[in-house]
Coordinates of C-alpha atoms in Angstrom, one line a residue:
Chain A
M1 CA 8.3 -18.9 8.7
P2 CA 5.8 -16.5 6.3
L3 CA 3.4 -18.6 7.3
L4 CA 3.3 -18.3 10.8
F5 CA 3.8 -14.7 9.8
F6 CA 0.1 -14.7 8.1
L7 CA -1.3 -16.8 11.8
I8 CA 0.5 -14.1 14.1
V9 CA -0.8 -11.1 12.2
R10 CA -3.5 -11.8 10.3
F11 CA -5.3 -15.7 11.8
I12 CA -4.6 -15.2 15.4
P13 CA -6.2 -12.0 15.8
T14 CA -9.7 -12.7 13.1
F15 CA -9.1 -15.3 16.5
M16 CA -8.8 -13.0 18.6
S17 CA -11.6 -10.4 17.8
L18 CA -14.3 -13.5 17.6
R19 CA -13.8 -14.3 21.0
L20 CA -13.4 -10.2 22.6
S21 CA -16.7 -10.3 20.8
L22 CA -18.3 -11.7 23.7
F23 CA -16.6 -9.9 26.6
D24 CA -17.6 -6.1 27.8
W25 CA -13.7 -5.5 26.5
N26 CA -12.1 -1.7 27.4
I27 CA -9.3 -0.3 27.3
L28 CA -9.2 1.6 30.4
R29 CA -10.4 -1.3 32.6
E30 CA -9.0 -3.4 35.1
Q31 CA -12.1 -5.8 35.1
Q32 CA -13.5 -7.8 31.1
P33 CA -16.2 -9.4 32.1
F34 CA -17.4 -12.5 29.9
V35 CA -21.0 -11.3 28.8
G36 CA -21.8 -14.3 25.6
L37 CA -23.9 -12.7 23.0
E38 CA -24.4 -10.2 24.7
N39 CA -22.2 -8.2 22.0
Y40 CA -24.7 -9.0 19.2
R41 CA -28.3 -7.8 21.2
T42 CA -26.8 -4.6 21.9
L43 CA -25.7 -4.1 17.9
V44 CA -29.6 -6.1 17.0
A45 CA -31.3 -2.2 18.6
D46 CA -28.5 0.2 17.8
E47 CA -29.3 2.1 15.5
K48 CA -26.7 4.3 14.5
F49 CA -25.3 0.5 14.0
G50 CA -28.3 -0.5 11.2
Q51 CA -27.8 3.5 9.6
S52 CA -23.8 3.4 9.5
L53 CA -24.7 -0.5 7.8
R54 CA -27.4 1.6 5.8
N55 CA -25.1 4.5 4.1
T56 CA -22.8 1.6 3.6
A57 CA -24.8 -0.2 1.2
L58 CA -25.8 3.4 -0.6
Y59 CA -22.3 4.0 -0.7
T60 CA -21.8 0.1 -2.6
L61 CA -24.6 0.1 -4.2
F62 CA -23.7 3.7 -5.9
G63 CA -19.6 4.0 -6.3
V64 CA -19.4 0.0 -7.8
P65 CA -21.6 0.4 -10.5
L66 CA -20.6 3.9 -11.1
Q67 CA -16.6 3.5 -11.6
I68 CA -17.3 0.4 -12.7
G69 CA -19.7 2.0 -15.9
L70 CA -17.7 4.8 -16.2
G71 CA -14.4 3.4 -16.5
L72 CA -15.9 1.1 -19.3
A73 CA -17.0 3.5 -20.5
L74 CA -13.3 5.2 -21.4
A75 CA -11.3 2.8 -21.6
L76 CA -13.5 2.4 -24.6
M77 CA -13.2 5.5 -26.2
L78 CA -9.6 5.1 -25.3
S79 CA -8.8 1.9 -27.0
R80 CA -10.4 3.9 -30.2
V81 CA -7.6 6.6 -30.0
V82 CA -4.4 5.5 -30.6
A83 CA -2.4 9.5 -30.9
L84 CA -1.9 10.1 -26.7
R85 CA -3.6 7.3 -25.6
G86 CA -0.5 7.2 -23.3
L87 CA -1.0 10.6 -22.0
Y88 CA -4.8 10.1 -21.3
R89 CA -4.2 7.0 -19.0
A90 CA -1.8 8.5 -16.9
L91 CA -4.2 12.2 -16.9
Y92 CA -7.3 9.9 -15.5
F93 CA -4.5 7.5 -13.2
A94 CA -3.0 10.6 -11.3
P95 CA -6.3 10.9 -8.9
Y96 CA -5.8 7.1 -7.6
V97 CA -2.2 8.3 -6.5
T98 CA -3.3 10.7 -4.7
P99 CA -2.6 10.6 -0.4
I100 CA -6.6 10.3 0.3
V101 CA -5.9 12.8 2.5
A102 CA -4.8 15.2 0.5
A103 CA -7.9 14.7 -2.0
A104 CA -9.9 14.0 1.2
W105 CA -9.3 18.6 1.7
V106 CA -9.6 19.6 -2.3
W107 CA -12.3 17.8 -2.0
Q108 CA -14.0 20.1 0.1
W109 CA -12.5 23.2 -0.7
V110 CA -13.6 22.6 -4.3
F111 CA -17.4 21.6 -3.0
S112 CA -17.2 24.3 -0.3
P113 CA -20.7 26.0 0.4
Q114 CA -19.5 29.5 0.2
F115 CA -15.8 29.6 -1.5
G116 CA -15.5 26.5 -4.3
P117 CA -15.9 26.7 -7.9
V118 CA -18.5 23.9 -8.1
N119 CA -21.0 26.8 -6.5
T120 CA -19.6 29.5 -9.0
V121 CA -19.6 27.7 -11.6
L122 CA -24.0 26.5 -10.5
G123 CA -23.8 30.5 -9.7
W124 CA -22.6 31.3 -14.9
L125 CA -25.6 28.5 -15.1
Q126 CA -28.2 30.7 -12.8
L127 CA -28.6 27.6 -11.0
P128 CA -29.1 27.8 -7.0
P129 CA -26.4 26.9 -4.8
Q130 CA -25.9 23.8 -3.0
P131 CA -24.8 23.2 0.3
F132 CA -23.3 19.7 -1.2
L133 CA -20.8 17.6 2.3
T134 CA -23.2 19.7 4.6
S135 CA -26.4 18.9 4.5
P136 CA -27.4 15.4 5.2
D137 CA -29.1 15.1 1.7
Q138 CA -26.2 15.7 0.1
A139 CA -23.5 14.4 2.4
L140 CA -23.3 11.6 1.4
A141 CA -23.8 10.7 -2.5
T142 CA -21.0 14.4 -2.4
T143 CA -18.4 11.4 -0.4
A144 CA -19.1 8.7 -3.1
G145 CA -18.6 11.4 -5.8
L146 CA -13.9 12.0 -3.8
V147 CA -14.5 8.1 -3.6
V148 CA -15.4 6.9 -7.3
W149 CA -13.0 9.6 -8.6
Q150 CA -9.8 8.4 -6.9
N151 CA -10.4 4.9 -8.1
L152 CA -11.6 5.9 -12.0
G153 CA -8.3 6.1 -13.3
F154 CA -7.2 2.2 -12.0
Q155 CA -11.4 1.2 -13.3
V156 CA -9.4 1.8 -17.2
V157 CA -6.8 0.7 -16.6
L158 CA -7.9 -2.1 -15.8
F159 CA -10.1 -1.9 -18.6
L160 CA -8.0 -1.4 -21.2
A161 CA -5.7 -3.9 -20.7
G162 CA -9.1 -6.8 -21.1
L163 CA -9.6 -4.6 -24.2
A164 CA -6.6 -5.3 -25.7
A165 CA -6.2 -8.9 -24.6
I166 CA -8.9 -9.7 -26.9
P167 CA -8.0 -11.0 -30.0
R168 CA -9.5 -8.4 -32.9
S169 CA -10.0 -11.7 -35.4
Y170 CA -13.3 -11.8 -33.5
Y171 CA -13.9 -8.5 -34.5
E172 CA -13.3 -9.2 -37.9
A173 CA -14.7 -12.4 -38.1
A174 CA -18.3 -10.2 -36.8
E175 CA -17.7 -7.4 -39.6
I176 CA -17.9 -10.2 -42.2
D177 CA -21.0 -12.3 -40.9
G178 CA -22.5 -9.0 -40.8
A179 CA -22.4 -7.8 -37.2
T180 CA -23.4 -3.9 -35.6
G181 CA -20.8 -2.7 -33.7
T182 CA -23.6 -3.3 -30.8
Q183 CA -24.0 -6.9 -31.5
S184 CA -19.9 -6.8 -31.4
F185 CA -20.3 -5.3 -28.5
W186 CA -23.1 -6.9 -26.7
R187 CA -21.6 -10.2 -27.8
I188 CA -18.1 -10.4 -27.6
T189 CA -16.7 -7.3 -25.8
L190 CA -18.7 -7.9 -23.4
P191 CA -18.5 -11.2 -22.7
L192 CA -15.0 -11.1 -23.0
L193 CA -14.2 -8.8 -20.3
N194 CA -15.8 -11.2 -17.6
P195 CA -13.0 -11.7 -16.4
T196 CA -11.7 -8.0 -16.1
I197 CA -15.6 -6.6 -14.8
V198 CA -16.1 -10.1 -11.5
F199 CA -12.2 -8.7 -10.9
S200 CA -13.5 -5.1 -10.4
V201 CA -17.1 -5.9 -8.8
V202 CA -15.3 -8.1 -5.9
T203 CA -12.2 -5.7 -4.9
G204 CA -15.1 -2.7 -5.8
T205 CA -17.1 -4.4 -3.2
I206 CA -14.6 -5.1 -0.4
S207 CA -13.1 -1.8 -0.2
Y208 CA -16.3 0.3 -0.5
L209 CA -17.5 -2.1 2.5
Q210 CA -14.2 -0.7 4.0
L211 CA -15.4 2.7 3.2
F212 CA -13.4 4.7 6.0
T213 CA -10.7 7.6 5.6
Q214 CA -12.4 9.6 2.3
V215 CA -15.2 10.2 5.1
V216 CA -12.7 10.6 7.8
N217 CA -11.2 13.3 6.3
L218 CA -13.9 14.9 4.8
N219 CA -15.6 15.4 8.2
F220 CA -12.7 16.3 10.5
T221 CA -14.2 17.5 13.3
D222 CA -17.6 15.3 13.7
Q223 CA -16.6 11.9 11.3
G224 CA -19.8 11.1 11.1
G225 CA -20.9 13.9 9.1
P226 CA -25.0 16.0 9.0
L227 CA -26.6 13.9 12.0
G228 CA -24.9 10.9 10.5
S229 CA -25.3 10.5 7.2
T230 CA -21.7 9.8 6.1
L231 CA -21.6 6.7 8.6
T232 CA -19.9 3.7 7.2
V233 CA -19.6 1.0 9.3
A234 CA -15.8 1.3 9.8
V235 CA -16.0 4.3 11.0
Y236 CA -18.5 3.2 13.8
I237 CA -15.8 1.3 14.5
Y238 CA -13.8 3.1 15.0
Q239 CA -16.0 5.3 17.7
M240 CA -16.5 1.9 19.1
A241 CA -13.1 1.0 19.7
F242 CA -11.3 4.2 19.6
G243 CA -13.5 7.0 21.1
R244 CA -14.9 5.1 23.7
F245 CA -12.4 2.1 24.2
Q246 CA -15.9 -0.4 24.1
M247 CA -13.3 -3.4 22.5
G248 CA -15.6 -5.6 23.1
Y249 CA -18.4 -3.8 21.3
A250 CA -17.1 -2.4 18.2
S251 CA -15.8 -6.6 18.3
A252 CA -18.6 -8.0 18.1
I253 CA -19.6 -5.0 15.0
T254 CA -16.2 -5.7 13.3
V255 CA -17.2 -10.3 13.3
V256 CA -20.5 -8.1 11.3
L257 CA -18.6 -7.2 9.3
F258 CA -16.2 -9.9 8.3
G259 CA -19.8 -12.1 7.9
I260 CA -21.1 -9.4 5.5
I261 CA -17.2 -9.6 3.1
L262 CA -17.5 -12.8 2.6
A263 CA -21.3 -13.4 2.1
I264 CA -20.6 -10.8 -0.6
T265 CA -17.9 -12.4 -1.8
L266 CA -18.3 -15.9 -2.2
L267 CA -22.7 -15.2 -3.7
Q268 CA -20.7 -12.3 -6.2
L269 CA -18.3 -15.3 -8.0
R270 CA -20.8 -17.2 -7.7
F271 CA -23.2 -15.7 -10.3
L272 CA -20.8 -13.6 -11.3
T273 CA -18.7 -16.2 -13.3
R274 CA -20.7 -18.0 -14.1
R275 CA -22.9 -16.2 -16.6
Y276 CA -20.8 -17.3 -19.2
D277 CA -19.9 -20.3 -19.4
T278 CA -20.6 -21.4 -22.8
Chain B
M1 CA -10.0 0.3 -32.6
T2 CA -13.2 -1.6 -34.6
V3 CA -14.7 0.6 -37.1
A4 CA -15.8 0.0 -40.2
A5 CA -13.2 -0.4 -42.8
S6 CA -15.9 0.1 -45.2
A7 CA -17.2 3.2 -43.5
P8 CA -16.8 6.5 -45.1
R9 CA -13.2 8.2 -43.9
K10 CA -15.7 12.0 -43.3
R11 CA -17.3 9.5 -40.8
V12 CA -14.2 7.7 -39.3
E13 CA -13.2 11.3 -37.7
T14 CA -15.5 13.2 -37.3
R15 CA -16.3 9.9 -34.6
T16 CA -13.3 10.0 -33.5
L17 CA -12.9 14.2 -33.6
L18 CA -16.2 13.5 -31.3
V19 CA -13.8 10.3 -28.9
Y20 CA -11.5 13.0 -28.2
A21 CA -14.0 15.6 -27.3
A22 CA -14.9 14.1 -24.9
L23 CA -12.1 12.0 -23.4
T24 CA -10.7 15.2 -23.1
V25 CA -14.3 17.1 -21.4
G26 CA -13.4 13.6 -18.8
V27 CA -9.8 14.9 -18.5
I28 CA -10.5 18.9 -16.9
L29 CA -12.7 17.5 -14.4
T30 CA -10.5 14.7 -13.7
L31 CA -7.8 17.5 -13.0
F32 CA -9.6 20.4 -12.0
P33 CA -9.2 19.4 -8.0
F34 CA -5.3 19.7 -8.6
A35 CA -5.3 22.0 -10.3
W36 CA -7.5 24.2 -8.2
M37 CA -5.1 22.6 -4.8
L38 CA -2.5 24.1 -6.9
L39 CA -3.6 27.5 -7.6
T40 CA -5.0 28.0 -4.0
S41 CA -1.4 27.2 -2.3
L42 CA -0.1 30.4 -4.0
K43 CA -3.3 32.9 -3.6
S44 CA -1.9 34.7 -0.1
F45 CA -4.2 35.7 2.9
Q46 CA -7.1 37.5 1.5
E47 CA -6.7 36.6 -1.9
L48 CA -8.2 33.4 -0.3
F49 CA -12.1 33.9 -0.7
N50 CA -12.3 35.5 -3.6
L51 CA -13.3 32.6 -6.5
S52 CA -10.8 34.3 -9.2
F53 CA -9.0 31.3 -10.6
L54 CA -5.9 33.0 -11.0
P55 CA -3.8 34.3 -8.1
S56 CA -3.3 38.3 -8.8
Q57 CA -0.6 37.7 -7.1
P58 CA 1.1 34.2 -6.4
T59 CA 3.1 33.3 -3.2
L60 CA 4.9 30.6 -2.3
D61 CA 4.2 32.4 1.9
N62 CA 2.2 28.9 2.3
Y63 CA 5.5 27.1 1.4
R64 CA 7.4 29.0 3.5
Q65 CA 4.8 28.5 6.3
V66 CA 4.6 24.8 6.0
L67 CA 7.9 23.8 5.5
T68 CA 9.3 26.4 8.7
E69 CA 6.5 26.8 10.7
T70 CA 5.1 22.7 11.4
R71 CA 6.5 19.8 11.6
F72 CA 5.8 18.6 8.2
L73 CA 9.5 17.5 7.2
Q74 CA 9.2 15.3 9.9
W75 CA 5.8 13.7 8.9
F76 CA 7.7 13.1 5.5
G77 CA 11.1 11.0 6.3
N78 CA 8.5 9.1 8.6
S79 CA 6.5 7.8 5.8
L80 CA 10.0 7.7 3.4
L81 CA 11.9 5.2 6.4
V82 CA 7.9 3.7 6.9
A83 CA 6.7 3.5 3.9
S84 CA 10.5 1.7 2.5
V85 CA 11.3 -0.4 4.7
T86 CA 7.8 -1.4 4.7
T87 CA 8.4 -2.5 1.0
A88 CA 12.1 -3.6 1.0
S89 CA 10.9 -6.1 3.3
V90 CA 7.7 -7.2 1.3
L91 CA 9.9 -7.3 -1.7
F92 CA 12.2 -9.4 -0.6
F93 CA 9.3 -12.1 1.3
D94 CA 7.1 -12.0 -1.1
S95 CA 9.0 -13.5 -3.8
L96 CA 10.9 -15.8 -1.6
V97 CA 7.3 -17.3 -0.6
G98 CA 6.0 -17.0 -4.6
Y99 CA 8.7 -18.7 -5.6
T100 CA 8.8 -21.2 -3.6
L101 CA 5.0 -22.0 -4.5
A102 CA 5.7 -21.7 -7.8
K103 CA 7.9 -23.9 -8.6
F104 CA 8.5 -26.2 -5.5
D105 CA 5.6 -28.9 -5.0
F106 CA 5.0 -30.2 -1.3
P107 CA 2.1 -31.3 0.8
G108 CA 0.1 -28.5 2.0
K109 CA 0.7 -26.5 -1.1
N110 CA -2.2 -25.2 -1.6
L111 CA -4.0 -24.8 1.2
V112 CA -1.3 -22.8 2.4
F113 CA -1.6 -20.8 -1.5
I114 CA -5.9 -20.6 -0.1
L115 CA -5.0 -19.4 3.5
I116 CA -2.6 -16.1 2.2
L117 CA -5.3 -15.5 0.0
S118 CA -8.3 -15.7 2.6
T119 CA -6.3 -13.4 4.0
L120 CA -7.5 -10.6 1.7
M121 CA -11.4 -11.1 2.7
I122 CA -10.9 -10.3 6.0
P123 CA -11.6 -6.3 6.9
T124 CA -8.4 -4.2 8.2
E125 CA -10.9 -3.0 11.0
M126 CA -10.7 -7.0 11.9
L127 CA -7.5 -6.5 12.9
V128 CA -6.7 -3.6 14.2
I129 CA -8.3 -3.9 18.0
P130 CA -5.9 -7.2 18.1
W131 CA -2.6 -5.6 17.0
F132 CA -3.7 -2.7 18.9
V133 CA -4.4 -4.1 22.3
G134 CA -1.3 -6.8 21.6
V135 CA 1.3 -4.0 20.8
T136 CA -0.1 -1.7 24.7
D137 CA 0.3 -5.7 26.3
I138 CA 4.6 -5.7 25.4
G139 CA 4.9 -1.5 26.0
L140 CA 6.1 -2.0 22.3
T141 CA 5.7 2.2 21.2
Q142 CA 6.7 3.2 24.6
S143 CA 10.9 2.6 22.8
V144 CA 11.8 4.5 19.5
P145 CA 12.4 1.6 17.8
G146 CA 9.8 0.4 18.8
A147 CA 7.3 2.4 17.8
Y148 CA 8.4 2.9 14.0
F149 CA 8.1 -1.1 14.2
S150 CA 4.1 -1.1 15.0
I151 CA 3.5 1.2 12.6
M152 CA 4.9 -1.0 10.8
F153 CA 4.9 -4.8 11.4
P154 CA 1.0 -5.2 9.3
G155 CA 3.0 -4.4 6.2
L156 CA 6.4 -6.3 6.9
I157 CA 4.4 -9.7 4.5
S158 CA 1.6 -9.0 1.6
A159 CA -0.7 -11.7 0.8
F160 CA -1.5 -9.7 -2.6
G161 CA 2.1 -9.2 -3.6
V162 CA 2.9 -13.7 -2.9
F163 CA -0.2 -13.2 -5.7
L164 CA 1.6 -10.9 -7.7
M165 CA 5.2 -12.7 -7.8
R166 CA 3.3 -16.6 -7.7
Q167 CA 2.1 -15.4 -11.5
F168 CA 5.2 -14.8 -12.5
F169 CA 7.1 -17.4 -11.3
D170 CA 5.3 -19.2 -13.0
T171 CA 5.7 -18.6 -16.1
L172 CA 9.8 -19.1 -16.1
P173 CA 10.2 -22.6 -16.9
N174 CA 11.5 -24.7 -15.1
D175 CA 13.8 -26.0 -17.4
L176 CA 15.7 -22.8 -16.8
L177 CA 15.9 -24.2 -12.8
E178 CA 17.1 -27.6 -14.1
A179 CA 19.9 -26.9 -16.0
A180 CA 21.0 -24.7 -13.2
R181 CA 20.4 -27.9 -10.5
I182 CA 22.7 -29.5 -12.9
D183 CA 25.0 -27.1 -13.1
G184 CA 25.2 -28.1 -9.0
M185 CA 24.1 -24.2 -8.0
H186 CA 22.2 -24.0 -4.1
E187 CA 18.6 -23.7 -4.8
F188 CA 19.0 -20.7 -3.0
G189 CA 21.8 -19.6 -5.8
I190 CA 19.2 -19.7 -8.6
F191 CA 16.4 -18.2 -6.4
W192 CA 18.7 -15.3 -5.7
R193 CA 20.7 -15.6 -9.1
I194 CA 18.6 -16.4 -12.1
A195 CA 14.8 -16.5 -11.3
L196 CA 14.3 -12.9 -9.2
P197 CA 16.6 -11.4 -12.4
L198 CA 13.9 -12.5 -14.5
V199 CA 10.7 -11.0 -13.3
R200 CA 12.1 -7.1 -13.0
P201 CA 8.9 -6.1 -14.0
A202 CA 7.1 -7.9 -11.8
L203 CA 9.5 -6.6 -8.5
A204 CA 9.4 -2.7 -9.8
S205 CA 5.8 -2.8 -10.4
L206 CA 4.9 -4.6 -6.7
A207 CA 7.7 -1.9 -5.5
I208 CA 5.6 1.1 -6.3
F209 CA 2.4 -1.0 -4.9
T210 CA 3.6 -1.8 -1.6
F211 CA 5.2 1.9 -1.0
L212 CA 2.6 4.0 -2.6
G213 CA 0.3 1.5 0.1
N214 CA 2.3 2.1 3.5
W215 CA 2.9 6.5 2.1
N216 CA -0.8 6.6 1.8
A217 CA -1.8 4.2 5.0
F218 CA -4.6 5.8 7.3
L219 CA -6.6 3.5 10.1
W220 CA -3.5 1.6 11.4
P221 CA -1.5 4.6 11.6
L222 CA -4.0 6.6 13.4
I223 CA -4.6 3.9 16.0
V224 CA -1.5 2.8 16.8
I225 CA 0.3 6.2 16.7
Q226 CA 0.6 8.2 20.7
Q227 CA 3.5 11.0 20.2
P228 CA 3.1 13.2 17.7
Q229 CA 6.8 12.8 16.4
F230 CA 6.0 9.3 15.7
R231 CA 4.0 11.1 12.9
T232 CA 3.0 10.3 9.4
L233 CA 2.3 12.3 6.5
P234 CA -1.5 11.9 6.3
I235 CA -1.4 11.6 9.8
G236 CA 0.3 14.7 10.2
T237 CA -2.1 16.4 7.6
A238 CA -5.2 14.5 8.2
L239 CA -4.7 16.5 12.5
F240 CA -2.7 19.7 10.4
N241 CA -6.8 21.4 11.1
G242 CA -7.6 20.7 14.6
E243 CA -3.6 22.6 15.0
A244 CA -4.1 25.3 12.4
G245 CA -7.6 26.0 12.6
T246 CA -8.6 24.7 8.4
Q247 CA -6.0 27.0 7.2
W248 CA -7.0 26.1 3.6
G249 CA -3.6 28.1 2.3
L250 CA -1.2 25.8 4.7
I251 CA -3.1 23.0 4.0
M252 CA -3.3 23.4 -0.5
A253 CA -0.1 23.5 0.5
A254 CA 0.0 20.3 2.4
S255 CA -2.2 18.8 0.1
S256 CA 0.4 19.9 -2.9
L257 CA 4.0 18.9 -0.7
A258 CA 2.3 16.2 0.0
V259 CA 0.8 15.2 -4.1
I260 CA 3.3 16.5 -6.4
P261 CA 6.4 13.9 -5.4
V262 CA 4.0 10.7 -6.0
L263 CA 2.7 11.7 -8.8
I264 CA 6.7 11.7 -10.7
V265 CA 7.1 8.9 -9.1
F266 CA 3.8 7.3 -11.0
A267 CA 5.4 9.9 -13.9
I268 CA 8.6 7.7 -13.7
F269 CA 7.5 4.5 -13.4
Q270 CA 4.1 4.5 -15.2
K271 CA 4.7 1.6 -17.6
Q272 CA 5.9 -1.4 -14.2
I273 CA 2.3 0.2 -12.7
I274 CA -0.4 0.1 -15.4
E275 CA 2.3 -4.0 -16.4
G276 CA 1.2 -4.5 -13.0
I277 CA -2.5 -3.8 -13.1
V278 CA -3.1 -5.9 -15.9
L279 CA -0.5 -8.7 -14.6
T280 CA -3.2 -9.5 -11.4
G281 CA -6.6 -7.2 -13.5
L282 CA -6.5 -10.7 -16.0
K283 CA -4.8 -13.4 -14.0
G284 CA -7.4 -12.9 -10.7

């Protein structure tokens, strides 16, 4: 019975999307002509799609390593302190439970070129004010910063749990053998954290490849940032399907996105989990 | 934790202090946007654009306006309804499916589990177009219950929840369930009265995650909600800009009102939330 639910809500729509992508499907018209692979041909030549793909790759390559690196660094520090650990953990976690829309508003206000506190602080440091979200060069990084800020707490909690699962005796044994702290980290901590890191990389990548809400809410008026500099694949799909009602074309893009997610996830699982098999 | 016990005490203390200092700087940076949001929400319109950190005359006027002149309370109610119903449904169905997958053998069991898990890789963007076409075709959004149902249906069962519950039920000893069977208890009774109470922590963390996820859901509600009275909190606040023409004071007050309940819930259930992350992360 619940399997039926998954069938109706997930699997059948997936095949429907595949089918839709072969039609010039527009919900506002009566006729929905079959066009075969025409949508995919258009896609290859579509410059905006290319841009959205490049941006999505940038978000992922920038955001995933940053949130995992920072998360791991904070978790390592937190695992060394005893007093107030729970409080720190809770404070870092707060942005993760914050509604994205509200967080996006606050981010926009904090980084506002004229009235934002960030530029005020830069002014105190004798640095020139920055345009942030209003500049094609900085908008993507500022948006990625919001996503990292929101996800960081989750990463910290995850890595803290992973670190707590490593038996203390391993470290004690390493110490008796005269290993330095750095050696212990590379030889014990990292290999044993591998499952947690793989989980983080895979789930993080999947979510970055589908980045939508933060981007839309930081630029609700034109949805793609200055000169399309923050446009992601997911936002482009939304614009095509629900802005222009070109459902067929949008479906073709979703099929490509699905293919990319599937390929990257499988590659990651294959190469990351094998590394420490000893 | 891993500091050598043989190291001189003095060095250990300096190091600990440095760690605390770094952590504190991190926390300040993390919380700064929240502080700024709260402080801005208390500023009067005249004061909004001068960059003093503290409002000189704090006022609750923005809050009054949000609560009386916008549909904020309606959005809040819609979100509460949607998130509560989906959470109840997910708890019931996911624990039932998770239990079945963990404790019963039937042909194709593993295939079913893999299929359910594989749905996690299908991007939402791929599903919303067929969902939208389907919902529009049967005219579901025309009636009030239909409109609410169309917002909720994708979240009524969650693949992630099935996975989580299966992991937990797996750890229950089979002898316990066998004993109940020998005593002549029927299967659903065993599930309901013996298995479920034993996995209460998992239920709590699944409840919180589902509730949060639906409370913050954005893409699908944005697409499917056509009439203003069905808007949920994220959609209402997102479209706020269009109605109010960036009134930062109001937006910050609305954001604070949206964030504060969530943070209170998080503070209360912190333990379960973290336990939930721990279990999925370690067993994933």
